[in-house]
Short mmCIF file of C-alpha atoms in Angstrom, two decimals:
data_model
loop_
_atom_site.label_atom_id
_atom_site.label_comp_id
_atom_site.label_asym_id
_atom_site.label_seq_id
_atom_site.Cartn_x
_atom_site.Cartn_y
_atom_site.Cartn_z
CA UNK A 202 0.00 0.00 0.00
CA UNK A 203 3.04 2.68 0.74
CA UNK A 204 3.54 2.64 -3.25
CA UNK A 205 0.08 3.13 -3.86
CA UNK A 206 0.09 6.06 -1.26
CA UNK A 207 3.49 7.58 -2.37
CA UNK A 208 2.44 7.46 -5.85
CA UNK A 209 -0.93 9.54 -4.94
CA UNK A 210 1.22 11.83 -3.56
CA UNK A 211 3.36 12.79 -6.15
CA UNK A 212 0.23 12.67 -8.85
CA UNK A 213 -1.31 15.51 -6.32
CA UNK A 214 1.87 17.22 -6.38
CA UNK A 215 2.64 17.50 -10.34
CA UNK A 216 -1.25 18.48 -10.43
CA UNK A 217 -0.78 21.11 -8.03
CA UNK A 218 2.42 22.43 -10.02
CA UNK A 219 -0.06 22.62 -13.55
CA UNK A 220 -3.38 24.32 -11.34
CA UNK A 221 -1.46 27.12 -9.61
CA UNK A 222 -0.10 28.22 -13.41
CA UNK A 223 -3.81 28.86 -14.26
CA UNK A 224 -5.64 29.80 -11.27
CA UNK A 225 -6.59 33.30 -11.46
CA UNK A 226 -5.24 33.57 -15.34
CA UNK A 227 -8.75 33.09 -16.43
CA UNK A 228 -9.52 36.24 -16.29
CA UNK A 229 -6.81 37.84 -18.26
CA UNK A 230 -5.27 35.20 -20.81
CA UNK A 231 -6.96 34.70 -24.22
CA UNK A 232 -6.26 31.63 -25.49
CA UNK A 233 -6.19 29.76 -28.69
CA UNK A 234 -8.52 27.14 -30.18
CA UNK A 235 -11.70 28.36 -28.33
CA UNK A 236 -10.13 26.28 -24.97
CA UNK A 237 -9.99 28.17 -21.91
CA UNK A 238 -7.82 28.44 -19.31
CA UNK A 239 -9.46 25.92 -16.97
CA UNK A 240 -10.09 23.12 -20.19
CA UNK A 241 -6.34 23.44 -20.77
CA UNK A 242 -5.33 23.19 -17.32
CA UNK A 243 -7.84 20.17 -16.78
CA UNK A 244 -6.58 18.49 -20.19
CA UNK A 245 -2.97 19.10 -18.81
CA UNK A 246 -3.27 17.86 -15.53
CA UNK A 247 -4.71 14.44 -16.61
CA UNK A 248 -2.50 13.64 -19.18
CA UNK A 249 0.40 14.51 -16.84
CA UNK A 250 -1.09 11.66 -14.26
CA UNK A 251 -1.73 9.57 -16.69
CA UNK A 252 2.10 9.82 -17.93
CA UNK A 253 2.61 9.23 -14.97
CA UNK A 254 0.84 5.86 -13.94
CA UNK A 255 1.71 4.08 -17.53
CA UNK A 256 5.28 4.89 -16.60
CA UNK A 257 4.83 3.58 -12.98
CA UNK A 258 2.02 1.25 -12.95
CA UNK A 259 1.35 0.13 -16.98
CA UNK A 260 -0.87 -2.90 -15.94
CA UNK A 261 -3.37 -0.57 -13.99
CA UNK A 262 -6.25 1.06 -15.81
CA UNK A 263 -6.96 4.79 -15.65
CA UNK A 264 -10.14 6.56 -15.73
CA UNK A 265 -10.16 10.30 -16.48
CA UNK A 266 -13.12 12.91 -16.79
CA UNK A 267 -10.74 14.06 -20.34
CA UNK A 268 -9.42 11.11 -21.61
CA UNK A 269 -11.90 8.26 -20.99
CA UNK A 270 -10.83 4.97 -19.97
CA UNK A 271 -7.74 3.02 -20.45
CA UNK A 272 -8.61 -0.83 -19.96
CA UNK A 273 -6.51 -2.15 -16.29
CA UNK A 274 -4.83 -5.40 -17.23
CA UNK A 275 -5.00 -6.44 -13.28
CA UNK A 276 -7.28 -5.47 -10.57
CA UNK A 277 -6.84 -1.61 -9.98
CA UNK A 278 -7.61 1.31 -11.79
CA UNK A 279 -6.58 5.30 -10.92
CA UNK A 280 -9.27 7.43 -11.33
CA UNK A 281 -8.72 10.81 -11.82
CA UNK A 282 -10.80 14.34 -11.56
CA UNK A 283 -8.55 17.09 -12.39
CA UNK A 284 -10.19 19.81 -11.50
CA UNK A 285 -13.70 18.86 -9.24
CA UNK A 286 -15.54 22.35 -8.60
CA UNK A 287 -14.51 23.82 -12.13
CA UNK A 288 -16.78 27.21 -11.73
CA UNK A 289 -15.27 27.75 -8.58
CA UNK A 290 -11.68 27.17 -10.23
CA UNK A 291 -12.81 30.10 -13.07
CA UNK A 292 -14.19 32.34 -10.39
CA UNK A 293 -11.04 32.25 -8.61
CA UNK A 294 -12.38 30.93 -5.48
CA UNK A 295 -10.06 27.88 -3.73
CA UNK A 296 -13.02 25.27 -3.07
CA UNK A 297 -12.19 23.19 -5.62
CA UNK A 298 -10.11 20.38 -6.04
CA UNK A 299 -7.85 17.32 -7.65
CA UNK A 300 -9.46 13.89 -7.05
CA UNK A 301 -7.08 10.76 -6.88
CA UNK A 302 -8.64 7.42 -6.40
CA UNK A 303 -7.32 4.16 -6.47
CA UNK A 304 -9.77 0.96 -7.04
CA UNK A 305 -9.36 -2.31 -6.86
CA UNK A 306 -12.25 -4.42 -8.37
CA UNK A 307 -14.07 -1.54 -8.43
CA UNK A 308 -14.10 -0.50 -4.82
CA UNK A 309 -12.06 2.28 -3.71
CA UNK A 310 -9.02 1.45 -1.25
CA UNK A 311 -7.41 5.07 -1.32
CA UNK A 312 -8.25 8.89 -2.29
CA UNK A 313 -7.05 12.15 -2.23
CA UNK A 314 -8.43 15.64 -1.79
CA UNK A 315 -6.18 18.17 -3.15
CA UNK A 316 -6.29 21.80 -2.65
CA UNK A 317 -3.40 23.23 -4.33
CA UNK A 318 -4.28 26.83 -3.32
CA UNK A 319 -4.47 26.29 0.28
CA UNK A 320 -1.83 23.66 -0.11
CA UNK A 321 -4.44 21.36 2.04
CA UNK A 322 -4.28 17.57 0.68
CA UNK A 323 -6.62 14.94 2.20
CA UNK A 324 -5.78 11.04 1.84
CA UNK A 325 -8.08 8.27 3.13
CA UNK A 326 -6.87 5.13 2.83
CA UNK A 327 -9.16 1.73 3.44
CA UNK A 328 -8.42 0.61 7.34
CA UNK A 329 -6.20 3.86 8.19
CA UNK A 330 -6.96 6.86 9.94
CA UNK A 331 -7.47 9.75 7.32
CA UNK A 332 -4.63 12.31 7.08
CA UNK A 333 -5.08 16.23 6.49
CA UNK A 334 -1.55 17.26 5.34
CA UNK A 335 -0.24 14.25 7.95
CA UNK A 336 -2.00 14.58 10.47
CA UNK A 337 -5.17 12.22 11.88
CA UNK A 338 -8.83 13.61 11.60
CA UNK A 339 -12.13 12.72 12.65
CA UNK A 340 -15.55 13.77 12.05
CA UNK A 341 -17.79 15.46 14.97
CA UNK A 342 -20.45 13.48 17.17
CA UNK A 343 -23.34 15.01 15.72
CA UNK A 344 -26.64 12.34 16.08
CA UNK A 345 -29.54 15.35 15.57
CA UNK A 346 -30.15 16.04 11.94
CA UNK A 347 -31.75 19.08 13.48
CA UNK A 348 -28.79 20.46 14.77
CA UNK A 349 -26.50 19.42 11.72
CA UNK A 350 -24.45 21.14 9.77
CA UNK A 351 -25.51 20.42 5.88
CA UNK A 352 -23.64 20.95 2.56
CA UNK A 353 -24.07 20.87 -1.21
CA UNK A 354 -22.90 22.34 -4.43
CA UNK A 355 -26.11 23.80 -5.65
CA UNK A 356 -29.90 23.52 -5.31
CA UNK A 357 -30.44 22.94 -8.99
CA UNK A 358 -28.63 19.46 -8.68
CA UNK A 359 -31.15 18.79 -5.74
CA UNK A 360 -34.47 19.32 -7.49
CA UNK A 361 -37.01 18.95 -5.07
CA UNK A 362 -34.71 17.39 -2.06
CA UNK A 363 -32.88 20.92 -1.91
CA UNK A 364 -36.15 22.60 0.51
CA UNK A 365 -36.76 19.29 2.59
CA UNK A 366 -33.20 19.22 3.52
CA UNK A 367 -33.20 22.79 4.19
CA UNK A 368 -36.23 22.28 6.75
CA UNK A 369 -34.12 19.47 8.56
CA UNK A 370 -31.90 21.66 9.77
CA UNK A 371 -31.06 25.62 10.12
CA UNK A 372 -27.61 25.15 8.77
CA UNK A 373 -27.05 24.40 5.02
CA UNK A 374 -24.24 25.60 3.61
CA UNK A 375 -23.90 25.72 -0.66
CA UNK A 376 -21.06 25.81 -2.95
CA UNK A 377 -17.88 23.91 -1.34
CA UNK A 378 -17.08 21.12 -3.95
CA UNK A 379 -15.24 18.76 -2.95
CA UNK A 380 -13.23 20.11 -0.30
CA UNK A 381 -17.12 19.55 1.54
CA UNK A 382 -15.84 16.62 2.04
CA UNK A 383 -12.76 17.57 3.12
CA UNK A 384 -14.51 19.62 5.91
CA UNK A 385 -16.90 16.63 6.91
CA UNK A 386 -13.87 14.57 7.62
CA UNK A 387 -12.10 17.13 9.71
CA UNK A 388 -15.40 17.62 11.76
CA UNK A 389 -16.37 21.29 10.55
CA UNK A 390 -19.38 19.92 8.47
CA UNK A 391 -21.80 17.09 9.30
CA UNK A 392 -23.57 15.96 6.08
CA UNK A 393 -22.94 16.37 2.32
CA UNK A 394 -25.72 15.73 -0.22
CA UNK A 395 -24.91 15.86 -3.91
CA UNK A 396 -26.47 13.99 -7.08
CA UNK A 397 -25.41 14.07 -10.86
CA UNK A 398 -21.96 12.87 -9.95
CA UNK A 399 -19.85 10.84 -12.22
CA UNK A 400 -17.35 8.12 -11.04
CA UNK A 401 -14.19 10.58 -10.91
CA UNK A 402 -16.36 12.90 -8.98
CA UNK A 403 -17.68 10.61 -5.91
CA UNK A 404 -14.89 7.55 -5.75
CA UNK A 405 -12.34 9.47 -4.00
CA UNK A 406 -13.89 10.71 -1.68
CA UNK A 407 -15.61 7.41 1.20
CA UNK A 408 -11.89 6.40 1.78
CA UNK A 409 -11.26 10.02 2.89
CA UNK A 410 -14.65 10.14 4.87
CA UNK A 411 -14.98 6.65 6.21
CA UNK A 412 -11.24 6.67 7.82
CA UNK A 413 -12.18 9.92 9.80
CA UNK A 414 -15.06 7.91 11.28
CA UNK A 415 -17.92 8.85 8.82
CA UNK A 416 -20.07 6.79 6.28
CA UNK A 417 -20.31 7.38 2.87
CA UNK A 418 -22.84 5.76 0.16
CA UNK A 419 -25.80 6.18 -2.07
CA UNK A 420 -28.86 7.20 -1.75
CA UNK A 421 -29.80 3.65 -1.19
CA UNK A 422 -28.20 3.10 1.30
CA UNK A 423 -25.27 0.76 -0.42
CA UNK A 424 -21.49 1.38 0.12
CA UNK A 425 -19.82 3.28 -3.74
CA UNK A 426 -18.24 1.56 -5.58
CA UNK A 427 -17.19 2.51 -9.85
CA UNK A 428 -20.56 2.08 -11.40
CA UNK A 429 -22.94 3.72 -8.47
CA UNK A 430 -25.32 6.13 -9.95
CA UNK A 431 -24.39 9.02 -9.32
CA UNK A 432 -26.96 10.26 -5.77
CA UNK A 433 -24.35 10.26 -2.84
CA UNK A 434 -24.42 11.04 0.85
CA UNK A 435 -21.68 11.40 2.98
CA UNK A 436 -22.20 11.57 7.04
CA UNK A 437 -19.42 12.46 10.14
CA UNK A 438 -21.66 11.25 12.33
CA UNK A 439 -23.27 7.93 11.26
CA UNK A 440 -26.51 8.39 13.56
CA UNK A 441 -27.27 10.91 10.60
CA UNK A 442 -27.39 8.26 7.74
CA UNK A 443 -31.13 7.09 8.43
CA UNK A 444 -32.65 10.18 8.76
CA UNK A 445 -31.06 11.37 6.16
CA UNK A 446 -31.83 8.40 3.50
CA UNK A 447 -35.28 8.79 4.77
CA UNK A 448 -35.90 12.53 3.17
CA UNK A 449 -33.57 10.94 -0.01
CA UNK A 450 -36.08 8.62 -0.15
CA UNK A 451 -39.33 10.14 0.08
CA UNK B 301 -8.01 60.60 3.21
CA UNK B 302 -4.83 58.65 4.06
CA UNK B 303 -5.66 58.71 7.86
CA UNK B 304 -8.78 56.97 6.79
CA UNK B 305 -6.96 54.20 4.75
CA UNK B 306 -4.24 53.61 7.04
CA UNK B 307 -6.65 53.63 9.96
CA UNK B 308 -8.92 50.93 7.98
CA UNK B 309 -5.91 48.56 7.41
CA UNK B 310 -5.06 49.22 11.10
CA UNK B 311 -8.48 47.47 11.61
CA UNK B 312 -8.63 45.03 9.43
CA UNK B 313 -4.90 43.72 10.74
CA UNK B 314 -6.15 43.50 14.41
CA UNK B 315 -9.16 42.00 13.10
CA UNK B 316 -7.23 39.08 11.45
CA UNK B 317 -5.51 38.48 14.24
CA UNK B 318 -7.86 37.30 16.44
CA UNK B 319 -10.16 35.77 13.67
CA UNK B 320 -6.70 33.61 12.87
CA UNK B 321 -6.73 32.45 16.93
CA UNK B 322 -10.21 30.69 15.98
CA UNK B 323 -10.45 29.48 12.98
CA UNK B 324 -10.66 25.47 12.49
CA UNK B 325 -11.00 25.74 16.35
CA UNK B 326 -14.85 25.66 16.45
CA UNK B 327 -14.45 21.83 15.65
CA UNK B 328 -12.68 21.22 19.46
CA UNK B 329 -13.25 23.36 21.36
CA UNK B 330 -15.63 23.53 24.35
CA UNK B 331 -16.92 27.12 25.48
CA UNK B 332 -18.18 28.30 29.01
CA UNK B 333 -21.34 30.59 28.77
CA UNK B 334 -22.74 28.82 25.70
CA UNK B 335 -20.77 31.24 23.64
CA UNK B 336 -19.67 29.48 20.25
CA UNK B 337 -15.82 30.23 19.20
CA UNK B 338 -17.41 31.78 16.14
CA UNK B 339 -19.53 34.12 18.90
CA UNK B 340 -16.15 35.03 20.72
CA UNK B 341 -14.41 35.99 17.74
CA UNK B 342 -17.45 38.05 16.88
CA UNK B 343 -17.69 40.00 19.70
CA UNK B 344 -13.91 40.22 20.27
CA UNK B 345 -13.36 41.55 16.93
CA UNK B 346 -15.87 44.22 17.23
CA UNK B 347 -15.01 45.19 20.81
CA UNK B 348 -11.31 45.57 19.33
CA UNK B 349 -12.14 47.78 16.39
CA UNK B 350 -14.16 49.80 18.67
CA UNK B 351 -11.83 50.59 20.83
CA UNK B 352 -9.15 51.60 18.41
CA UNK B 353 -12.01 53.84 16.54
CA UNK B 354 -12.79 55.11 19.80
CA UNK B 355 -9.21 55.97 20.66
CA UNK B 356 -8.34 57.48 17.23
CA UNK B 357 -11.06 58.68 16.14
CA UNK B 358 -13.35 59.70 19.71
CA UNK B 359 -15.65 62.11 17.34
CA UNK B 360 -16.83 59.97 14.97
CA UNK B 361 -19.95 56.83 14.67
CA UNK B 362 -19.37 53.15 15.34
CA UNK B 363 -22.34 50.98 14.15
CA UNK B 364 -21.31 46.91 14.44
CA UNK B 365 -23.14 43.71 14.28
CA UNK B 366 -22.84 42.76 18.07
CA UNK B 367 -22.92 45.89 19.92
CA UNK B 368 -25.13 48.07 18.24
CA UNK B 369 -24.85 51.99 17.22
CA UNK B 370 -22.52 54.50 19.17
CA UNK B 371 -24.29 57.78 17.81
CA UNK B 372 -21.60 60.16 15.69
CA UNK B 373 -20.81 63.87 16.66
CA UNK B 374 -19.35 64.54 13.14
CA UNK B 375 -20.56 63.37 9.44
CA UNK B 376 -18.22 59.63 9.82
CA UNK B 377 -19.92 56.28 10.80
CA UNK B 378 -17.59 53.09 11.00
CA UNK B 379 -19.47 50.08 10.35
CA UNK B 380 -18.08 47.20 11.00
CA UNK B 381 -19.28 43.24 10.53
CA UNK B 382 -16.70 41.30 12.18
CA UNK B 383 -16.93 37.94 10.83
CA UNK B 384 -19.59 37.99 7.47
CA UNK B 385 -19.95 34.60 6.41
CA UNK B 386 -20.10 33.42 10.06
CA UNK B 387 -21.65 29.61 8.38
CA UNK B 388 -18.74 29.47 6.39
CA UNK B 389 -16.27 30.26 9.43
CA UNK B 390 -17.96 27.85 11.45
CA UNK B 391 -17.47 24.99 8.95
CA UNK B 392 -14.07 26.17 7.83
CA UNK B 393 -14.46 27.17 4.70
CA UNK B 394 -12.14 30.89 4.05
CA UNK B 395 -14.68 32.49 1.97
CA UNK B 396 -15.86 34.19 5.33
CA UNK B 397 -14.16 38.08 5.62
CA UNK B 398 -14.67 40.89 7.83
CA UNK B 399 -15.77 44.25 6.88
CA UNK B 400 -14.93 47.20 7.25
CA UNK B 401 -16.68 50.96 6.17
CA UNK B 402 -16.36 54.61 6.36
CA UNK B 403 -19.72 56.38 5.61
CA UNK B 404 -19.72 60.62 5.35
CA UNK B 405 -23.53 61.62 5.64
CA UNK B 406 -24.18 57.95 5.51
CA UNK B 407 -23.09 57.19 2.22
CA UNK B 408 -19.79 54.64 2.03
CA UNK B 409 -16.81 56.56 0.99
CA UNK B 410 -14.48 53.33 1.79
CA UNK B 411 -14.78 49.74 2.34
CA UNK B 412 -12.91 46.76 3.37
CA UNK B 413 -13.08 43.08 2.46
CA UNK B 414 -10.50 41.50 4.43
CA UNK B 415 -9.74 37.30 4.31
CA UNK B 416 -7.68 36.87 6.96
CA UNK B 417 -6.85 32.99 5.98
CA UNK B 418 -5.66 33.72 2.46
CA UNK B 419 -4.74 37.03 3.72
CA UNK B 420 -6.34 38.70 1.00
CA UNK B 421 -7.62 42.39 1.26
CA UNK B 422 -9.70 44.97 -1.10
CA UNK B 423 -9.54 48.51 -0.46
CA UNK B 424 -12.09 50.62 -2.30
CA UNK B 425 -12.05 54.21 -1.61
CA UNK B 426 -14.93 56.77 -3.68
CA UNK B 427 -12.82 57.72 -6.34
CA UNK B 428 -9.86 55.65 -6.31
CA UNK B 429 -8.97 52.59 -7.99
CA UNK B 430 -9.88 49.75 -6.17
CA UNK B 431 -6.75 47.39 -4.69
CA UNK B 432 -6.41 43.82 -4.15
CA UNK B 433 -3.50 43.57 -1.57
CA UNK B 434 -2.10 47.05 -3.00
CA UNK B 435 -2.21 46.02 -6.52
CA UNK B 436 -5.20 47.37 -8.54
CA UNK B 437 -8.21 45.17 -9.97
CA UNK B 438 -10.75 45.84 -12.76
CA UNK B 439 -13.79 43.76 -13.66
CA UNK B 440 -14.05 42.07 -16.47
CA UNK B 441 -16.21 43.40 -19.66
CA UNK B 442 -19.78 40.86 -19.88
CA UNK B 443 -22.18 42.58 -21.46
CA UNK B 444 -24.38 39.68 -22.22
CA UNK B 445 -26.85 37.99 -19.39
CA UNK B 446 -26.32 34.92 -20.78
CA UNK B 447 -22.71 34.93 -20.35
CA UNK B 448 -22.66 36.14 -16.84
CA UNK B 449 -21.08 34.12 -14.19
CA UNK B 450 -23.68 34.73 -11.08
CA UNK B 451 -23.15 34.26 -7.67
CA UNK B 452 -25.31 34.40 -4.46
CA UNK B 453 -25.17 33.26 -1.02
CA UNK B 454 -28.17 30.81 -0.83
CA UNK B 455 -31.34 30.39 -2.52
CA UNK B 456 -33.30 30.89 0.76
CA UNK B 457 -32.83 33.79 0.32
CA UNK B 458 -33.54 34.91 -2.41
CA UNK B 459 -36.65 32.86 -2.72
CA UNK B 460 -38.60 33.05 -6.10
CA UNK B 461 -35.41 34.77 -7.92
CA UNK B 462 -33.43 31.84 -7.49
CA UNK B 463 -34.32 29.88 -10.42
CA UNK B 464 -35.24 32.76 -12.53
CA UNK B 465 -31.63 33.82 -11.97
CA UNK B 466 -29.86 30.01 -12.93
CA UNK B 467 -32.54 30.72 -15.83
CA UNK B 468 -31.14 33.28 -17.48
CA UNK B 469 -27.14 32.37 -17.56
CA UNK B 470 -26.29 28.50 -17.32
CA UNK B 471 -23.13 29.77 -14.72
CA UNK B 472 -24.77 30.03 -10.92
CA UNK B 473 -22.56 29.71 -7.99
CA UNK B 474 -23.59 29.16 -4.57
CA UNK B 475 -21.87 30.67 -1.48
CA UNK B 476 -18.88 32.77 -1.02
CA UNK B 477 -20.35 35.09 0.95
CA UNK B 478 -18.34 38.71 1.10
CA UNK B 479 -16.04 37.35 -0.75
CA UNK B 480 -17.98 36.99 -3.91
CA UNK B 481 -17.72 40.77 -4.20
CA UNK B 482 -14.03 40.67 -4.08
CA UNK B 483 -14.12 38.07 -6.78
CA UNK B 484 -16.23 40.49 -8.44
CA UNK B 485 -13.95 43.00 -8.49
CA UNK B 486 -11.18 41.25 -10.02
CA UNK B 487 -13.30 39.68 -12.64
CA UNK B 488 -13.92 36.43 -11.57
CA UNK B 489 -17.39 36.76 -11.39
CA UNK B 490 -19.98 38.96 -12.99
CA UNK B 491 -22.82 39.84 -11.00
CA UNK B 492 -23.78 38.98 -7.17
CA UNK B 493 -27.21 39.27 -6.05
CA UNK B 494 -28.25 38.84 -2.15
CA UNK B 495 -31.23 40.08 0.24
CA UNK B 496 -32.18 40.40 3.71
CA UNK B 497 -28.77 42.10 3.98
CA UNK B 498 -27.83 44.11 7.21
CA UNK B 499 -26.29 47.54 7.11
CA UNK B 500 -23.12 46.01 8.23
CA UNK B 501 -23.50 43.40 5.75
CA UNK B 502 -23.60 45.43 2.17
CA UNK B 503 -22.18 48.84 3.31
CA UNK B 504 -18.16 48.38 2.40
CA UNK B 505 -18.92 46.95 -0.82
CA UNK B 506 -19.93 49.64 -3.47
CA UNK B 507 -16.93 50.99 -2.95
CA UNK B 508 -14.79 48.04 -3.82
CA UNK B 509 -17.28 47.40 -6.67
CA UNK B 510 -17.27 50.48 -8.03
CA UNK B 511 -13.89 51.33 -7.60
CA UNK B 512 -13.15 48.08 -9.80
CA UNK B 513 -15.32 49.62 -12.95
CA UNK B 514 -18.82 47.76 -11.43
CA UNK B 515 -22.19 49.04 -10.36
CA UNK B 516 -23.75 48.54 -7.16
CA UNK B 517 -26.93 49.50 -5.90
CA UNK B 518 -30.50 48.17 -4.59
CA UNK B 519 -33.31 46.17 -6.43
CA UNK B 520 -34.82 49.31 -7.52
CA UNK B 521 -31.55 50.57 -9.21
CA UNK B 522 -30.42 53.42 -6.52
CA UNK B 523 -27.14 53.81 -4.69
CA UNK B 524 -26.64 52.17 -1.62
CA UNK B 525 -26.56 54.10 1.78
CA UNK B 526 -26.82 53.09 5.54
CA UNK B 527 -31.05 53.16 5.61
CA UNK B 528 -31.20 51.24 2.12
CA UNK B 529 -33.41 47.64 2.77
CA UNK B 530 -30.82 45.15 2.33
CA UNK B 531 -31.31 43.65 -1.62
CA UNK B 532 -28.57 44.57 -3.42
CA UNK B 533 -27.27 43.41 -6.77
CA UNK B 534 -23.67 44.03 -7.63
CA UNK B 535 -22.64 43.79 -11.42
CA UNK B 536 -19.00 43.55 -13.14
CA UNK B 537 -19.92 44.95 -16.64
CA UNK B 538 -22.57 47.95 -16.19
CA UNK B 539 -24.46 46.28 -19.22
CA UNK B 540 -25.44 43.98 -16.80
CA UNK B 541 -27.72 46.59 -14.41
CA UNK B 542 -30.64 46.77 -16.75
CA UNK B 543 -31.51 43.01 -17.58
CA UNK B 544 -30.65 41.92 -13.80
CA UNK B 545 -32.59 44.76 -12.19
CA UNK B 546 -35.44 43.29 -14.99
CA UNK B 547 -35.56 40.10 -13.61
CA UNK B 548 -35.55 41.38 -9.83
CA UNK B 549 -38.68 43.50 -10.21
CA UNK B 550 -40.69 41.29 -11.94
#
């Protein structure tokens, strides 16, 4: 596992390198082609980590949001979202972030959270404690959905969901990305909500949540794994999960 | 003039200061008195601020969040909202800021958005170009709704506009609180719309808007001043005014 964890490490780093060149540019730099600053920055950062992986790992698959899929010839595959919050990348606002997932069969066994603005880099690893730049987190004890502390990206994703949650509790944040997840697992947030997510967006992020003590799944219920639909809920506290799935449900 | 500058900065560094001592804190930390962190930072700020105001400045008006209006004997209110974004502080997300404003005969003639995590300050002063950490900003030119990247704290709040907003340019984002202005101002975004605003809330903005090359005013199209209701729209591209201000009367 230490290669598989090193390896995520320096795929967050040379991402990192390739964001903070852009960041902020958006707004000044025309560009070529019709692609903008954040499409060539996205395009750039996942075929650098895909370099990357063939030249470390050539048996593993990869799965990009760019690229598309290259077949794994054994039992893991990288999964990589170069850029998850990409409005809040053009805006210039440092929610966003790199995802970095590792599967094997299908199930994730390690992800990363990159913020390469902040310089704050999240890795959850299957069985270990979940590391914010090295050091152990955990989610907060928070059992009462009435008194917890809800996120998501936008209403329009939510559709009708977006009110009833609202009415669960007096605190819903919006906007965040995927560093949301980020603050679930450090115990600032208790619940994120999110739908219309594709593999590279989601698969990262229950080894990051579930080593810092929280659950993370859809909104059946079932653990994520690389073909789940899309509807995901992540909890700190894992008292929240039922009542939760219950307005998911309804 | 320069008194007034150097004096806001003077605020705005003591202000960080003891926001810094808190943040990410919330998450641990348990409080006598049933005062939150994010309540002690609140109050300390403003009890700070005031008494530097006081000492400097004994003549003129202090109106804050937490400790209400000390009546001016000259034509200068200070107005102050230590922590805006307190949800965002609380979960430990840096898109909170505290504000800062001069008004003359209640009209803002500088404002203050100050991020005391990514250290990031605007300075707008009426007539002056506006500064991002001493270097000066500029929206960006968006003439077309369509095109406009929109930002607003939460659709709560805004009730019915929120979907006639994401209607009418297919780029909404969702939180940021004071910052979103700032992001304004250096082009990031295009227009910000919020209500149920405070004083203390909107009154250090137009200055940094409008010192950027943006607009900023109330739904009904006039300048902002320390009585005005608390829905404001602020725009990047004066183009912009006209079809917003449409959509917010209707």
């Amino acid at each position: 596992m230490q290669e598989f964890i090193d390896l995520a490490h320096e795929l967050a780093d040379e991402a990192g390198q390739i964001i903070r060149q852009y960041y902020r540019q958006t707004f000044e730099v025309e560009i070529k082609n019709d692609e903008s600053p954040v499409t060539i920055a996205d395009k750039g950062v996942e075929k650098r980590l895909r370099e990357i992986v063939m030249a470390k790992r050539p048996e593993d698959g990869v799965i990009g949001e760019e690229f598309g899929i290259k077949e794994s010839k054994n039992q893991y595959d990288w999964v990589f979202d170069p850029i998850d919050g990409t409005k809040s990348f053009v805006i210039g606002r440092p929610t966003f972030g790199t995802l970095i997932a590792l599967c094997e069969n299908g199930i994730p066994i390690l992800g990363v959270i990159d913020q390469p603005i902040l310089k704050e880099r999240w890795i959850g690893v299957k069985g270990q404690p979940t590391l914010l730049n090295g050091t152990p987190v955990k989610t907060r004890a928070c059992p009462e959905l009435s008194q917890a502390r809800l996120a998501s990206t936008s209403p329009s994703q939510l559709t009708n969901y977006w009110q009833k949650l609202c009415d669960s509790s007096n605190f819903m944040v919006w906007g965040g990305d995927c560093t949301s997840y980020g603050l679930l697992s450090i115990g600032g947030l208790d619940a994120v909500i999110e739908t219309q997510l594709s593999t590279y967006d989601y698969i990262a992020l229950p080894p990051i949540v579930e080593g810092a003590g929280g659950w993370m799944g859809d909104w059946d219920g079932k653990p994520l794994d690389i073909n789940s639909d899309g509807r995901v809920l992540a909890v700190g506290d894992k008292a929240l999960k039922t009542p939760l799935l219950d307005i998911l449900k309804s």
